[in-house]
PDB file of C-alpha atoms in Angstrom:
ATOM      1  CA  MET A 280      56.143 -10.498  55.121  1.00 57.00           C
ATOM      2  CA  ASN A 281      55.337 -11.701  58.439  1.00 66.00           C
ATOM      3  CA  GLU A 282      56.890 -14.510  60.886  1.00 78.00           C
ATOM      4  CA  ASN A 283      53.734 -16.924  59.663  1.00 87.00           C
ATOM      5  CA  ALA A 284      54.677 -16.693  56.106  1.00 93.00           C
ATOM      6  CA  CYS A 285      57.568 -16.776  53.567  1.00 94.00           C
ATOM      7  CA  ARG A 286      58.279 -16.253  50.068  1.00 95.00           C
ATOM      8  CA  ILE A 287      58.011 -19.429  47.990  1.00 96.00           C
ATOM      9  CA  ASP A 288      61.368 -18.998  46.438  1.00 96.00           C
ATOM     10  CA  ILE A 289      62.975 -18.511  49.449  1.00 96.00           C
ATOM     11  CA  TRP A 290      61.504 -21.283  51.062  1.00 97.00           C
ATOM     12  CA  LEU A 291      62.453 -23.790  48.122  1.00 96.00           C
ATOM     13  CA  TRP A 292      66.082 -22.650  48.415  1.00 96.00           C
ATOM     14  CA  ARG A 293      66.271 -22.920  52.407  1.00 96.00           C
ATOM     15  CA  ALA A 294      64.528 -26.536  51.910  1.00 96.00           C
ATOM     16  CA  ARG A 295      67.431 -27.219  49.541  1.00 96.00           C
ATOM     17  CA  PHE A 296      65.110 -28.071  46.344  1.00 94.00           C
ATOM     18  CA  VAL A 297      67.222 -25.791  44.467  1.00 95.00           C
ATOM     19  CA  LYS A 298      70.662 -24.049  44.557  1.00 95.00           C
ATOM     20  CA  THR A 299      69.950 -20.466  44.292  1.00 96.00           C
ATOM     21  CA  ARG A 300      66.844 -18.131  44.545  1.00 95.00           C
ATOM     22  CA  SER A 301      66.771 -17.165  41.156  1.00 96.00           C
ATOM     23  CA  LEU A 302      66.418 -20.968  40.113  1.00 95.00           C
ATOM     24  CA  ALA A 303      63.541 -21.251  42.587  1.00 95.00           C
ATOM     25  CA  ALA A 304      61.950 -18.144  41.000  1.00 95.00           C
ATOM     26  CA  GLY A 305      62.178 -19.683  37.717  1.00 94.00           C
ATOM     27  CA  LEU A 306      60.695 -22.897  38.894  1.00 93.00           C
ATOM     28  CA  VAL A 307      57.766 -20.908  40.170  1.00 95.00           C
ATOM     29  CA  GLU A 308      57.521 -18.622  37.284  1.00 94.00           C
ATOM     30  CA  ARG A 309      57.119 -21.602  34.810  1.00 92.00           C
ATOM     31  CA  GLY A 310      54.191 -22.686  36.379  1.00 90.00           C
ATOM     32  CA  ALA A 311      55.725 -26.099  37.860  1.00 92.00           C
ATOM     33  CA  VAL A 312      54.713 -25.280  41.560  1.00 94.00           C
ATOM     34  CA  ARG A 313      51.314 -25.848  43.040  1.00 96.00           C
ATOM     35  CA  LEU A 314      50.125 -24.748  46.421  1.00 96.00           C
ATOM     36  CA  THR A 315      47.332 -25.878  48.589  1.00 95.00           C
ATOM     37  CA  HIS A 316      46.390 -23.412  51.170  1.00 93.00           C
ATOM     38  CA  GLN A 317      43.457 -23.918  53.424  1.00 91.00           C
ATOM     39  CA  GLY A 318      42.034 -26.278  50.927  1.00 90.00           C
ATOM     40  CA  ARG A 319      42.406 -24.290  47.754  1.00 93.00           C
ATOM     41  CA  GLU A 320      44.966 -25.609  45.107  1.00 93.00           C
ATOM     42  CA  THR A 321      46.404 -22.871  42.854  1.00 94.00           C
ATOM     43  CA  ARG A 322      49.348 -22.727  40.476  1.00 94.00           C
ATOM     44  CA  LEU A 323      51.760 -20.413  41.470  1.00 93.00           C
ATOM     45  CA  ASP A 324      52.987 -17.721  38.869  1.00 92.00           C
ATOM     46  CA  LYS A 325      54.974 -15.404  41.101  1.00 94.00           C
ATOM     47  CA  ALA A 326      57.980 -16.019  43.213  1.00 94.00           C
ATOM     48  CA  SER A 327      56.692 -13.545  45.777  1.00 93.00           C
ATOM     49  CA  ARG A 328      53.525 -15.746  46.778  1.00 94.00           C
ATOM     50  CA  CYS A 329      53.654 -16.626  50.413  1.00 94.00           C
ATOM     51  CA  VAL A 330      53.826 -20.110  51.699  1.00 96.00           C
ATOM     52  CA  HIS A 331      52.628 -20.932  55.107  1.00 96.00           C
ATOM     53  CA  VAL A 332      53.302 -23.714  57.769  1.00 95.00           C
ATOM     54  CA  GLY A 333      50.693 -26.553  56.901  1.00 95.00           C
ATOM     55  CA  ASP A 334      50.375 -25.843  53.256  1.00 96.00           C
ATOM     56  CA  LEU A 335      50.889 -28.708  50.567  1.00 97.00           C
ATOM     57  CA  LEU A 336      53.246 -28.186  47.557  1.00 96.00           C
ATOM     58  CA  THR A 337      53.522 -30.005  44.693  1.00 96.00           C
ATOM     59  CA  PHE A 338      56.381 -29.367  42.211  1.00 93.00           C
ATOM     60  CA  ALA A 339      58.010 -31.123  39.145  1.00 88.00           C
ATOM     61  CA  GLN A 340      61.711 -30.900  39.209  1.00 84.00           C
ATOM     62  CA  ASN A 341      64.049 -32.884  36.701  1.00 84.00           C
ATOM     63  CA  GLY A 342      61.327 -35.189  35.642  1.00 86.00           C
ATOM     64  CA  ARG A 343      60.133 -36.047  39.098  1.00 90.00           C
ATOM     65  CA  VAL A 344      56.909 -34.777  40.876  1.00 93.00           C
ATOM     66  CA  THR A 345      57.542 -34.066  44.626  1.00 92.00           C
ATOM     67  CA  SER A 346      54.559 -33.578  47.073  1.00 95.00           C
ATOM     68  CA  LEU A 347      55.186 -32.222  50.576  1.00 96.00           C
ATOM     69  CA  LYS A 348      53.612 -30.764  53.514  1.00 97.00           C
ATOM     70  CA  VAL A 349      55.678 -27.289  54.915  1.00 96.00           C
ATOM     71  CA  GLU A 350      56.372 -27.992  58.543  1.00 96.00           C
ATOM     72  CA  GLY A 351      58.582 -24.787  59.018  1.00 95.00           C
ATOM     73  CA  LEU A 352      59.810 -21.838  57.355  1.00 95.00           C
ATOM     74  CA  GLY A 353      63.380 -21.587  58.412  1.00 91.00           C
ATOM     75  CA  GLU A 354      65.525 -18.452  59.150  1.00 92.00           C
ATOM     76  CA  ARG A 355      68.361 -19.464  56.847  1.00 93.00           C
ATOM     77  CA  ARG A 356      69.780 -21.938  54.253  1.00 94.00           C
ATOM     78  CA  GLY A 357      71.401 -24.359  56.830  1.00 91.00           C
ATOM     79  CA  PRO A 358      72.721 -27.711  56.476  1.00 95.00           C
ATOM     80  CA  ALA A 359      70.817 -30.758  55.042  1.00 94.00           C
ATOM     81  CA  GLU A 360      69.408 -32.022  58.257  1.00 94.00           C
ATOM     82  CA  GLU A 361      68.001 -28.373  59.049  1.00 94.00           C
ATOM     83  CA  ALA A 362      66.609 -28.215  55.760  1.00 95.00           C
ATOM     84  CA  ARG A 363      64.859 -31.509  55.919  1.00 95.00           C
ATOM     85  CA  ALA A 364      63.125 -30.448  59.105  1.00 95.00           C
ATOM     86  CA  LEU A 365      61.110 -27.786  57.182  1.00 96.00           C
ATOM     87  CA  TYR A 366      58.969 -30.275  55.340  1.00 96.00           C
ATOM     88  CA  SER A 367      57.464 -33.963  55.358  1.00 96.00           C
ATOM     89  CA  LEU A 368      56.849 -35.764  52.206  1.00 91.00           C
ATOM     90  CA  THR A 369      53.440 -37.086  51.356  1.00 87.00           C
ATOM     91  CA  VAL A 370      52.420 -39.888  49.189  1.00 70.00           C
TER      92      VAL A 370
END
């Protein structure tokens, strides 16, 4: 892993979309997360897949579909304000 990429399960946890990394991994492994990287959309199947700044993520959780753009990778799971800086919602 380098400073320009982050595992998807770690990113979802840092951005506070899930409470634990294992829940994030389960979300990814169920096929509920789609990643658009450099114009190519793929359904993620492994929690070890990487996410980069500028990528688009679409995932279903609790009956809601969320689409967002990755704005930062973060270094820790900080407060909610810090987590919200990691992404911007897309419509």
